[in-house]
Amino acid sequence: MSILDNRPGLAHEVEQVAEVAGYLWQKGWAERNGGNITVNVTEHVDDAIRAMPAISEPRPIGFTLPNLKGCYFYCKGTNKRMRDLARWPMENGSVIRILDDCAHYEIIADNPVAPTSELPSHLAVHNYLIGKGSNYKASVHTHPIELVAMSHCKKYLEKDVATRLLWSMIPETKAFCPRGLGIIPYKLPSSNDLAEATIKELGDYDVTLWEKHGVFAVDTDVMAAFDQIDVLNKSALIYIQAKNMGFEPDGMSDEQMREMTVAFNLPK
Ligand code: 2HA
Ligand code: ZN
């Protein structure tokens, strides 16, 4: 028996997570247990799920997150591999219920797999998204090689320098990542500082670059969040290829960027 049985909506969400987990591994962005994914699945929760007994003791989140009252999340498991999650999502992740105090959670299905080490930052982000009335349900953290490499250079950590460079490599990047790439100076992984800095940047960006670590992206579903990271990293690859060929790429001109921004009705 699985919580996914006879629940096509919920099963689809988890299948999408598994599909994206496979992509992260294939791209080389998910070494060992690297990266994590959480999805707010509350809209798929029925009375039978609400009545399901916990299969773990209540555990502290580390924050009190008032907007998460009554919410349920599918979370990648801590220390689990994306490449394993791709095949067995309910053995390498679990569904959790936020308790009414909004400070604790419990695991309800299918197995007592402890959620990701980045759970406090993921849940704080979901709390923030709900608070601002966003329809975003998914957050993805991963280690895309070329974007992380760029984060080792101070020049690309200045506000919107990387965004403008990456947008100018290929028209699709601004079209499909219209809010650009926010930058977060290095912070200890899993720390509250990292969570707070991420939330601050998500006011202006859907994708943030954690210096010398990875990216954190949010969107309506896990596939859309992955796509935003993928188009940015594709641009980074094009930039690096040009540099490897021995020249600095011209990039699209300001006029070409303006023309496209108007034609596709993108934010300025
Ligand atoms: O979950 O990537 O930042 C493993 C990580 C932590
Ligand atoms: Zn990480």
XYZ file of N, CA and C and ligand atoms in Angstrom:
811
model
N 0.844 -1.216 0.000
C 0.000 0.000 0.000
C 0.873 1.257 0.000
N 0.495 2.183 -0.830
C 1.204 3.464 -0.882
C 0.178 4.582 -0.821
N 0.574 5.695 -0.266
C -0.299 6.881 -0.250
C -0.648 7.309 -1.679
N 0.162 6.874 -2.646
C -0.072 7.270 -4.044
C -1.166 6.434 -4.715
N -1.506 5.267 -4.115
C -2.502 4.378 -4.733
C -3.837 5.095 -4.882
N -4.423 5.011 -6.060
C -5.741 5.618 -6.339
C -5.779 7.128 -6.092
N -4.631 7.756 -6.157
C -4.585 9.234 -6.035
C -3.744 9.778 -7.187
N -4.351 9.849 -8.386
C -3.569 10.209 -9.576
C -2.921 11.584 -9.481
N -3.588 12.523 -8.824
C -3.013 13.872 -8.712
C -1.732 13.859 -7.897
N -1.790 13.221 -6.752
C -0.619 13.132 -5.874
C 0.477 12.289 -6.538
N 0.058 11.179 -7.159
C 1.038 10.304 -7.829
C 1.761 11.071 -8.932
N 1.030 11.919 -9.663
C 1.652 12.697 -10.725
C 2.715 13.645 -10.169
N 2.412 14.296 -9.060
C 3.401 15.199 -8.433
C 4.687 14.438 -8.115
N 4.537 13.277 -7.507
C 5.715 12.514 -7.080
C 6.451 11.952 -8.302
N 5.695 11.559 -9.342
C 6.355 11.089 -10.582
C 7.188 12.207 -11.204
N 6.669 13.430 -11.150
C 7.438 14.560 -11.694
C 8.722 14.786 -10.899
N 8.645 14.650 -9.570
C 9.857 14.783 -8.745
C 10.866 13.715 -9.157
N 10.378 12.493 -9.338
C 11.273 11.388 -9.712
C 11.914 11.666 -11.072
N 11.129 12.181 -12.013
C 11.671 12.482 -13.345
C 12.770 13.552 -13.246
N 12.495 14.600 -12.494
C 13.493 15.669 -12.346
C 14.735 15.142 -11.614
N 14.538 14.313 -10.607
C 15.688 13.753 -9.867
C 16.607 13.004 -10.834
N 16.005 12.280 -11.788
C 16.803 11.575 -12.799
C 17.601 12.544 -13.661
N 16.953 13.655 -14.063
C 17.672 14.661 -14.865
C 18.854 15.234 -14.077
N 18.645 15.521 -12.798
C 19.710 16.134 -11.981
C 20.921 15.201 -11.919
N 20.634 13.911 -11.772
C 21.728 12.942 -11.744
C 22.431 12.870 -13.100
N 21.623 12.776 -14.186
C 22.218 12.640 -15.527
C 23.069 13.851 -15.877
N 22.690 15.009 -15.394
C 23.433 16.227 -15.709
C 24.703 16.367 -14.876
N 24.873 15.494 -13.903
C 26.060 15.594 -13.048
C 25.911 16.664 -11.978
N 24.661 17.038 -11.711
C 24.417 18.090 -10.721
C 24.110 17.503 -9.337
N 24.070 16.176 -9.235
C 23.577 15.553 -7.996
C 24.501 14.429 -7.553
N 25.758 14.798 -7.260
C 26.702 13.825 -6.718
C 26.203 13.296 -5.367
N 26.445 12.056 -5.108
C 26.048 11.412 -3.851
C 24.628 11.840 -3.447
N 24.495 12.499 -2.259
C 23.153 12.896 -1.805
C 22.854 14.356 -2.135
N 23.639 14.939 -3.040
C 23.540 16.383 -3.292
C 22.171 16.822 -3.767
N 21.745 17.965 -3.262
C 20.507 18.601 -3.697
C 19.291 18.101 -2.935
N 18.222 18.853 -3.054
C 16.974 18.422 -2.431
C 15.785 19.076 -3.120
N 14.646 18.406 -2.978
C 13.403 18.858 -3.622
C 12.288 18.744 -2.593
N 11.455 19.779 -2.507
C 10.224 19.660 -1.727
C 9.072 20.213 -2.561
N 7.900 19.591 -2.410
C 6.710 20.051 -3.140
C 5.548 20.133 -2.162
N 4.855 21.257 -2.194
C 3.647 21.429 -1.389
C 2.515 20.656 -2.081
N 2.078 19.564 -1.463
C 1.066 18.696 -2.088
C -0.294 18.821 -1.394
N -0.468 19.884 -0.619
C -1.687 20.035 0.200
C -2.961 19.946 -0.642
N -2.909 20.460 -1.887
C -4.134 20.446 -2.721
C -4.580 19.015 -3.063
N -3.700 18.044 -2.910
C -4.054 16.652 -3.230
C -4.460 15.853 -1.986
N -4.547 16.513 -0.857
C -4.802 15.811 0.400
C -6.308 15.678 0.624
N -6.751 14.433 0.914
C -8.174 14.174 1.175
C -8.358 13.795 2.652
N -9.602 13.521 3.022
C -9.885 13.221 4.438
C -9.133 11.984 4.908
N -9.004 10.998 4.015
C -8.307 9.767 4.415
C -6.838 10.061 4.734
N -6.233 10.936 3.972
C -4.840 11.309 4.264
C -4.776 12.087 5.575
N -5.734 12.992 5.746
C -5.724 13.779 6.998
C -5.866 12.866 8.226
N -6.537 11.733 8.044
C -6.750 10.817 9.172
C -5.601 9.827 9.341
N -4.649 9.827 8.426
C -3.563 8.835 8.520
C -2.718 9.070 9.762
N -2.407 7.976 10.489
C -1.555 8.137 11.672
C -0.120 8.466 11.260
N 0.591 9.141 12.158
C 2.000 9.441 11.893
C 2.825 8.167 11.977
N 3.909 8.113 11.210
C 4.848 6.994 11.322
C 6.200 7.478 11.859
N 6.205 8.678 12.431
C 7.387 9.167 13.160
C 6.870 9.948 14.358
N 7.786 10.201 15.287
C 7.444 11.123 16.378
C 7.396 12.541 15.792
N 6.736 13.487 16.483
C 6.795 14.875 16.005
C 8.227 15.391 16.106
N 8.668 16.082 15.079
C 10.040 16.598 15.071
C 10.008 18.111 14.874
N 10.929 18.841 15.531
C 10.926 20.298 15.366
C 11.416 20.709 13.981
N 10.795 21.738 13.422
C 11.263 22.294 12.144
C 12.481 23.184 12.382
N 12.482 23.867 13.531
C 13.552 24.838 13.806
C 13.055 26.269 13.709
N 11.908 26.441 13.065
C 11.244 27.742 12.952
C 9.769 27.516 13.282
N 9.056 28.594 13.579
C 7.590 28.545 13.600
C 7.116 29.213 12.314
N 6.341 28.481 11.531
C 5.975 28.940 10.177
C 4.453 28.958 10.049
N 3.813 30.056 10.478
C 2.352 30.090 10.644
C 1.557 29.797 9.379
N 2.111 30.102 8.198
C 1.330 29.872 6.967
C 1.269 28.402 6.573
N 2.021 27.562 7.274
C 2.060 26.140 6.886
C 1.045 25.286 7.655
N 0.194 25.917 8.434
C -0.809 25.159 9.199
C -1.635 24.292 8.250
N -1.702 22.997 8.543
C -2.508 22.089 7.725
C -1.867 21.696 6.405
N -0.600 22.040 6.206
C 0.052 21.724 4.933
C 0.744 20.371 4.951
N 0.866 19.818 3.743
C 1.558 18.530 3.533
C 2.600 18.729 2.444
N 3.750 18.071 2.607
C 4.832 18.200 1.627
C 5.399 16.829 1.294
N 5.733 16.652 0.008
C 6.608 15.547 -0.362
C 8.033 16.089 -0.274
N 8.923 15.374 0.406
C 10.303 15.843 0.604
C 11.282 14.739 0.245
N 12.321 15.090 -0.477
C 13.436 14.145 -0.636
C 13.987 13.810 0.743
N 14.458 12.586 0.913
C 15.009 12.166 2.198
C 16.446 12.634 2.386
N 16.816 12.876 3.646
C 18.187 13.275 3.923
C 19.118 12.099 3.641
N 20.269 12.404 3.086
C 21.256 11.378 2.754
C 20.836 10.429 1.643
N 19.732 10.710 0.992
C 19.283 9.860 -0.123
C 19.832 10.410 -1.431
N 19.992 9.525 -2.387
C 20.560 9.907 -3.682
C 19.458 10.227 -4.688
N 19.666 11.306 -5.479
C 18.700 11.646 -6.533
C 18.545 10.471 -7.495
N 19.637 9.784 -7.806
C 19.534 8.702 -8.791
C 18.699 7.544 -8.258
N 18.652 7.375 -6.941
C 17.781 6.350 -6.354
C 16.339 6.850 -6.285
N 16.195 8.127 -5.934
C 14.849 8.709 -5.862
C 14.148 8.623 -7.219
N 14.940 8.758 -8.297
C 14.363 8.700 -9.641
C 13.614 7.389 -9.872
N 14.102 6.320 -9.265
C 13.463 5.018 -9.470
C 12.488 4.666 -8.347
N 12.820 5.072 -7.129
C 12.007 4.672 -5.969
C 11.700 5.896 -5.106
N 10.780 6.743 -5.582
C 10.556 8.014 -4.869
C 10.008 7.863 -3.451
N 9.275 6.796 -3.187
C 8.720 6.668 -1.839
C 9.645 5.900 -0.885
N 10.766 5.414 -1.410
C 11.788 4.836 -0.517
C 12.873 5.866 -0.221
N 12.941 6.913 -1.030
C 13.998 7.927 -0.903
C 13.435 9.317 -0.628
N 12.187 9.332 -0.240
C 11.511 10.567 0.125
C 10.260 10.183 0.894
N 9.575 11.173 1.465
C 8.379 10.860 2.253
C 7.417 12.040 2.224
N 6.193 11.762 2.674
C 5.198 12.827 2.804
C 5.113 13.206 4.282
N 5.218 14.500 4.551
C 5.138 14.980 5.939
C 3.917 15.875 6.121
N 3.459 15.933 7.377
C 2.329 16.787 7.780
C 2.865 17.817 8.773
N 2.526 19.067 8.547
C 2.892 20.114 9.509
C 1.867 20.090 10.647
N 2.343 20.083 11.864
C 1.429 20.034 13.015
C 0.841 21.425 13.291
N -0.228 21.424 14.096
C -0.968 22.679 14.289
C -0.161 23.774 14.973
N 0.926 23.391 15.685
C 1.746 24.448 16.307
C 2.634 25.150 15.277
N 2.652 24.620 14.028
C 3.435 25.196 12.925
C 4.936 25.208 13.209
N 5.353 24.428 14.195
C 6.773 24.371 14.551
C 7.305 22.937 14.492
N 6.407 21.968 14.312
C 6.798 20.551 14.246
C 6.153 19.900 13.028
N 6.759 18.794 12.603
C 6.158 17.997 11.526
C 6.229 16.532 11.920
N 5.440 15.703 11.218
C 5.558 14.259 11.387
C 5.485 13.619 10.008
N 6.118 12.458 9.891
C 6.085 11.733 8.615
C 4.829 10.879 8.605
N 4.111 10.876 7.459
C 2.902 10.043 7.402
C 2.991 8.927 6.361
N 3.882 9.022 5.358
C 3.904 7.961 4.330
C 5.171 8.063 3.478
N 5.506 7.014 2.671
C 5.087 5.634 2.910
C 5.997 4.991 3.960
N 7.220 5.533 4.072
C 8.243 4.975 4.955
C 8.795 6.091 5.834
N 9.326 5.741 7.019
C 9.843 6.800 7.907
C 11.192 7.349 7.441
N 11.210 7.916 6.249
C 12.429 8.501 5.670
C 12.530 9.951 6.156
N 13.589 10.264 6.894
C 13.752 11.628 7.422
C 13.975 12.607 6.272
N 13.269 13.750 6.287
C 13.411 14.706 5.179
C 14.788 15.364 5.116
N 15.056 15.923 3.957
C 16.282 16.644 3.623
C 16.858 17.523 4.746
N 18.183 17.603 4.793
C 18.869 18.472 5.759
C 18.521 19.937 5.538
N 18.067 20.277 4.331
C 17.700 21.667 4.047
C 16.207 21.908 4.319
N 15.560 21.005 5.092
C 14.118 21.177 5.338
C 13.769 22.549 5.912
N 14.520 23.056 6.924
C 14.131 24.377 7.459
C 14.115 25.450 6.369
N 15.110 25.476 5.482
C 15.100 26.515 4.444
C 13.973 26.262 3.445
N 13.765 25.009 3.054
C 12.663 24.729 2.116
C 11.318 25.143 2.724
N 11.077 24.747 3.973
C 9.766 25.057 4.572
C 9.605 26.560 4.805
N 10.697 27.227 5.182
C 10.618 28.687 5.351
C 10.275 29.354 4.024
N 10.806 28.827 2.947
C 10.482 29.365 1.614
C 9.003 29.110 1.284
N 8.515 27.900 1.528
C 7.091 27.621 1.261
C 6.198 28.535 2.106
N 6.593 28.758 3.361
C 5.835 29.649 4.246
C 5.775 31.059 3.640
N 6.906 31.496 3.118
C 6.989 32.815 2.488
C 6.099 32.872 1.237
N 6.170 31.836 0.395
C 5.392 31.822 -0.854
C 3.890 31.863 -0.569
N 3.450 31.062 0.396
C 2.019 31.058 0.748
C 1.618 32.439 1.266
N 2.495 33.020 2.094
C 2.211 34.338 2.683
C 2.011 35.423 1.653
N 2.709 35.301 0.518
C 2.518 36.352 -0.484
C 1.495 35.963 -1.552
N 0.765 34.874 -1.303
C -0.316 34.485 -2.198
C 0.178 33.897 -3.510
N 1.406 33.381 -3.515
C 1.989 32.805 -4.733
C 1.355 31.451 -5.049
N 1.305 31.102 -6.350
C 0.838 29.756 -6.732
C 2.025 28.797 -6.905
N 3.214 29.193 -6.441
C 4.392 28.326 -6.529
C 4.308 27.212 -5.487
N 4.559 25.967 -5.944
C 4.412 24.819 -5.049
C 5.708 24.038 -4.862
N 6.723 24.294 -5.700
C 7.900 23.420 -5.686
C 9.171 24.212 -5.446
N 10.098 23.608 -4.675
C 11.437 24.196 -4.588
C 12.484 23.123 -4.840
N 13.503 23.531 -5.581
C 14.558 22.614 -6.012
C 15.899 23.235 -5.643
N 16.722 22.455 -4.946
C 18.112 22.862 -4.699
C 19.014 21.836 -5.368
N 19.983 22.319 -6.180
C 20.889 21.393 -6.855
C 22.234 22.078 -7.075
N 23.208 21.321 -7.605
C 24.584 21.805 -7.748
C 24.983 21.833 -9.229
N 24.430 22.745 -10.048
C 24.748 22.778 -11.488
C 26.193 23.251 -11.701
N 26.952 22.446 -12.392
C 28.418 22.608 -12.415
C 28.843 24.000 -12.887
N 28.336 24.423 -14.049
C 28.837 25.663 -14.647
C 28.390 26.887 -13.857
N 27.154 26.875 -13.345
C 26.710 28.027 -12.542
C 27.516 28.107 -11.246
N 27.781 26.965 -10.626
C 28.593 26.984 -9.400
C 30.004 27.473 -9.725
N 30.556 27.029 -10.861
C 31.900 27.492 -11.251
C 31.906 29.019 -11.363
N 30.879 29.586 -12.009
C 30.821 31.052 -12.149
C 30.775 31.744 -10.795
N 30.178 31.079 -9.798
C 30.031 31.714 -8.480
C 31.357 31.804 -7.728
N 32.416 31.232 -8.301
C 33.743 31.349 -7.689
C 34.474 32.615 -8.139
N 33.806 33.455 -8.932
C 34.447 34.668 -9.438
C 33.647 35.888 -8.975
N 34.329 36.785 -8.254
C 33.654 37.945 -7.627
C 32.823 38.756 -8.629
N 33.369 38.907 -9.844
C 32.691 39.720 -10.854
C 31.246 39.246 -11.104
N 31.041 37.932 -11.090
C 29.705 37.397 -11.381
C 28.778 37.439 -10.170
N 29.328 37.818 -9.023
C 28.502 37.873 -7.808
C 27.927 39.267 -7.588
N 28.335 40.213 -8.441
C 27.736 41.551 -8.338
C 26.314 41.495 -8.888
N 25.460 42.322 -8.314
C 24.036 42.250 -8.639
C 23.788 42.301 -10.149
N 23.104 41.298 -10.655
C 22.609 41.209 -12.038
C 23.689 41.135 -13.127
N 24.949 41.020 -12.739
C 26.005 40.830 -13.752
C 25.831 39.461 -14.425
N 25.681 38.415 -13.625
C 25.487 37.066 -14.192
C 24.159 37.005 -14.950
N 23.118 37.604 -14.395
C 21.813 37.595 -15.075
C 21.940 38.162 -16.487
N 22.549 39.352 -16.593
C 22.635 39.992 -17.916
C 23.490 39.175 -18.883
N 24.586 38.646 -18.361
C 25.468 37.831 -19.198
C 24.722 36.579 -19.698
N 24.052 35.882 -18.798
C 23.392 34.624 -19.163
C 22.212 34.887 -20.096
N 21.443 35.942 -19.822
C 20.327 36.287 -20.715
C 20.833 36.551 -22.129
N 22.021 37.108 -22.248
C 22.490 37.555 -23.568
C 23.097 36.422 -24.406
N 23.174 35.210 -23.849
C 23.810 34.109 -24.585
C 22.883 33.476 -25.606
N 21.568 33.511 -25.349
C 20.578 32.829 -26.205
C 19.208 33.402 -25.829
N 18.350 33.730 -26.799
C 17.107 34.436 -26.457
C 16.227 33.700 -25.441
N 16.206 32.372 -25.498
C 15.324 31.599 -24.613
C 15.563 31.877 -23.131
N 16.786 32.221 -22.764
C 17.076 32.285 -21.330
C 16.249 33.359 -20.633
N 16.159 34.548 -21.228
C 15.313 35.561 -20.588
C 13.835 35.181 -20.706
N 13.483 34.557 -21.866
C 12.077 34.174 -22.063
C 11.619 33.190 -20.984
N 12.490 32.258 -20.612
C 12.077 31.197 -19.684
C 12.631 31.358 -18.272
N 13.458 32.371 -18.071
C 13.877 32.713 -16.708
C 13.808 34.241 -16.593
N 12.579 34.778 -16.704
C 12.424 36.224 -16.897
C 12.818 37.067 -15.693
N 12.900 36.459 -14.512
C 13.253 37.260 -13.326
C 14.751 37.200 -13.039
N 15.493 36.383 -13.792
C 16.954 36.364 -13.640
C 17.438 35.563 -12.446
N 18.698 35.779 -12.108
C 19.399 34.966 -11.111
C 19.840 35.838 -9.937
N 19.261 35.602 -8.783
C 19.669 36.323 -7.566
C 20.937 35.707 -6.993
N 21.708 36.509 -6.291
C 22.999 36.036 -5.780
C 22.993 36.046 -4.250
N 23.439 34.952 -3.675
C 23.511 34.861 -2.215
C 24.943 34.545 -1.805
N 25.602 35.472 -1.101
C 26.978 35.235 -0.667
C 27.064 33.961 0.174
N 28.242 33.359 0.190
C 28.421 32.065 0.851
C 27.874 32.062 2.281
N 27.108 31.040 2.596
C 26.618 30.810 3.967
C 26.694 29.308 4.231
N 26.802 28.960 5.494
C 26.872 27.552 5.883
C 25.640 26.789 5.364
N 25.845 25.634 4.679
C 24.696 24.832 4.234
C 23.763 24.504 5.406
N 22.485 24.466 5.130
C 21.434 24.125 6.100
C 21.244 25.172 7.193
N 21.932 26.303 7.129
C 21.831 27.278 8.223
C 20.595 28.168 8.067
N 20.150 28.728 9.194
C 19.040 29.674 9.159
C 19.404 30.922 8.365
N 20.679 31.330 8.459
C 21.157 32.487 7.689
C 20.932 32.279 6.195
N 21.239 31.074 5.733
C 21.077 30.762 4.304
C 19.595 30.817 3.934
N 18.748 30.268 4.802
C 17.300 30.296 4.550
C 16.811 31.733 4.462
N 17.225 32.563 5.416
C 16.737 33.948 5.437
C 17.218 34.730 4.214
N 18.487 34.547 3.853
C 19.029 35.262 2.692
C 18.315 34.813 1.410
N 17.985 33.530 1.334
C 17.300 33.002 0.145
C 15.918 33.630 0.013
N 15.189 33.671 1.112
C 13.838 34.238 1.088
C 13.879 35.695 0.647
N 14.875 36.430 1.134
C 14.984 37.844 0.761
C 15.153 37.986 -0.763
N 16.009 37.163 -1.345
C 16.257 37.256 -2.798
C 15.056 36.768 -3.612
N 14.266 35.831 -3.058
C 13.125 35.296 -3.813
C 12.033 36.353 -4.019
N 12.141 37.482 -3.317
C 11.231 38.591 -3.605
C 11.428 39.101 -5.028
N 12.645 39.006 -5.529
C 12.962 39.552 -6.860
C 13.303 38.495 -7.904
N 13.635 37.298 -7.475
C 14.118 36.268 -8.404
C 13.425 34.931 -8.112
N 13.281 34.084 -9.165
C 12.794 32.709 -8.961
C 13.953 31.748 -8.735
N 15.132 32.119 -9.208
C 16.313 31.253 -9.058
C 17.395 32.056 -8.339
N 17.996 31.452 -7.326
C 19.092 32.124 -6.619
C 20.324 31.231 -6.674
N 21.487 31.909 -6.734
C 22.767 31.194 -6.788
C 23.423 31.305 -5.425
N 23.627 30.176 -4.787
C 24.318 30.140 -3.499
C 25.819 30.045 -3.823
N 26.556 31.099 -3.490
C 27.984 31.174 -3.821
C 28.717 29.886 -3.418
N 29.498 29.353 -4.354
C 30.351 28.172 -4.126
C 29.569 26.970 -3.599
N 28.276 26.882 -3.941
C 27.491 25.750 -3.444
C 26.493 25.251 -4.497
N 25.528 26.080 -4.912
C 24.506 25.560 -5.826
C 23.454 26.594 -6.129
N 22.296 26.132 -6.588
C 21.186 27.045 -6.838
C 19.966 26.575 -6.062
N 19.066 27.511 -5.842
C 17.784 27.216 -5.193
C 16.721 27.903 -6.036
N 15.762 27.119 -6.550
C 14.756 27.673 -7.463
C 13.355 27.314 -6.997
N 12.420 28.195 -7.300
C 11.010 27.933 -6.982
C 10.162 28.146 -8.237
N 9.061 27.411 -8.320
C 8.118 27.634 -9.430
C 6.821 26.888 -9.116
N 5.891 26.944 -10.085
C 4.576 26.327 -9.858
C 4.684 24.829 -9.616
N 5.571 24.164 -10.339
C 5.794 22.731 -10.081
C 7.271 22.421 -10.287
N 7.651 21.198 -9.984
C 9.070 20.842 -9.944
C 9.699 20.903 -11.339
N 8.915 20.571 -12.375
C 9.456 20.594 -13.742
C 9.780 22.037 -14.156
N 8.889 22.952 -13.802
C 9.102 24.361 -14.150
C 10.317 24.925 -13.407
N 10.487 24.559 -12.151
C 11.657 25.029 -11.383
C 12.940 24.482 -12.013
N 12.897 23.203 -12.398
C 14.060 22.602 -13.065
C 14.371 23.335 -14.371
N 13.333 23.624 -15.166
C 13.541 24.288 -16.466
C 14.243 25.635 -16.297
N 13.876 26.378 -15.276
C 14.527 27.688 -15.072
C 16.025 27.495 -14.810
N 16.367 26.517 -13.986
C 17.797 26.267 -13.707
C 18.489 25.798 -14.988
N 17.788 24.938 -15.734
C 18.377 24.335 -16.932
C 18.697 25.388 -17.996
N 17.793 26.358 -18.211
C 18.087 27.371 -19.238
C 19.248 28.263 -18.805
N 19.315 28.584 -17.517
C 20.443 29.398 -17.032
C 21.761 28.650 -17.200
N 21.750 27.363 -16.845
C 23.006 26.615 -16.936
C 23.415 26.392 -18.391
N 22.407 26.261 -19.287
C 22.701 26.150 -20.719
C 23.444 27.396 -21.198
N 22.976 28.561 -20.758
C 23.656 29.805 -21.123
C 25.083 29.830 -20.570
N 25.244 29.359 -19.340
C 26.592 29.327 -18.747
C 27.501 28.424 -19.579
N 26.966 27.304 -20.057
C 27.744 26.381 -20.893
C 28.158 27.042 -22.205
N 27.250 27.787 -22.818
C 27.563 28.465 -24.082
C 28.667 29.489 -23.847
N 28.536 30.228 -22.753
C 29.557 31.233 -22.412
C 30.932 30.566 -22.242
N 30.948 29.479 -21.507
C 32.222 28.799 -21.225
C 32.802 28.184 -22.499
N 31.932 27.640 -23.355
C 32.417 27.081 -24.632
C 33.093 28.153 -25.468
N 32.468 29.329 -25.525
C 33.058 30.427 -26.310
C 34.421 30.800 -25.724
N 34.482 30.905 -24.387
C 35.767 31.231 -23.739
C 36.811 30.153 -24.055
N 36.366 28.896 -24.056
C 37.294 27.794 -24.362
C 37.793 27.866 -25.803
N 36.965 28.433 -26.690
C 37.384 28.611 -28.090
C 38.312 29.806 -28.214
N 38.522 30.513 -27.114
C 39.552 31.545 -27.085
C 39.048 32.960 -27.277
N 37.737 33.164 -27.185
C 37.234 34.537 -27.324
C 36.150 34.820 -26.293
N 35.945 36.103 -26.044
C 34.853 36.556 -25.171
C 33.611 36.695 -26.056
N 32.536 35.948 -25.774
C 31.372 36.041 -26.669
C 30.762 37.439 -26.644
N 30.259 37.882 -27.803
C 29.657 39.216 -27.884
C 28.398 39.310 -27.022
N 27.618 38.237 -26.984
C 26.308 38.308 -26.343
C 25.347 39.064 -27.233
N 24.043 38.849 -27.022
C 23.042 39.626 -27.764
C 23.227 41.096 -27.415
N 22.993 41.966 -28.365
C 23.155 43.410 -28.114
C 21.992 43.914 -27.255
N 22.180 45.100 -26.663
C 21.090 45.702 -25.880
C 19.840 45.850 -26.743
N 20.029 46.209 -28.005
C 18.894 46.380 -28.909
C 18.177 45.036 -29.130
N 18.950 43.977 -29.322
C 18.336 42.644 -29.508
C 17.580 42.215 -28.240
N 18.158 42.500 -27.070
C 17.490 42.152 -25.805
C 16.187 42.945 -25.671
N 16.250 44.256 -26.003
C 15.054 45.104 -25.899
C 13.950 44.603 -26.828
N 14.341 44.297 -28.064
C 13.372 43.827 -29.068
C 12.656 42.569 -28.557
N 13.442 41.634 -27.980
C 12.861 40.384 -27.516
C 11.981 40.592 -26.288
N 12.432 41.478 -25.409
C 11.666 41.768 -24.187
C 10.282 42.309 -24.552
N 10.219 43.172 -25.569
C 8.947 43.735 -26.016
C 8.125 42.659 -26.738
N 8.778 41.927 -27.663
C 8.057 40.942 -28.490
C 7.418 39.850 -27.617
N 8.117 39.424 -26.563
C 7.598 38.351 -25.701
C 6.931 38.882 -24.444
N 6.799 40.228 -24.372
C 6.101 40.815 -23.237
C 6.733 40.396 -21.891
N 8.053 40.460 -21.826
C 8.763 40.045 -20.615
C 8.946 41.240 -19.682
N 9.170 40.972 -18.393
C 9.486 42.101 -17.503
C 10.797 42.739 -17.939
N 10.966 44.030 -17.681
C 12.172 44.765 -18.146
C 13.445 44.219 -17.490
O 21.140 17.738 0.624
O 22.879 19.647 -1.185
O 22.965 21.580 0.636
C 22.449 17.916 0.292
C 22.716 19.331 -0.037
C 22.760 20.285 1.070
Zn 23.612 21.610 -1.597
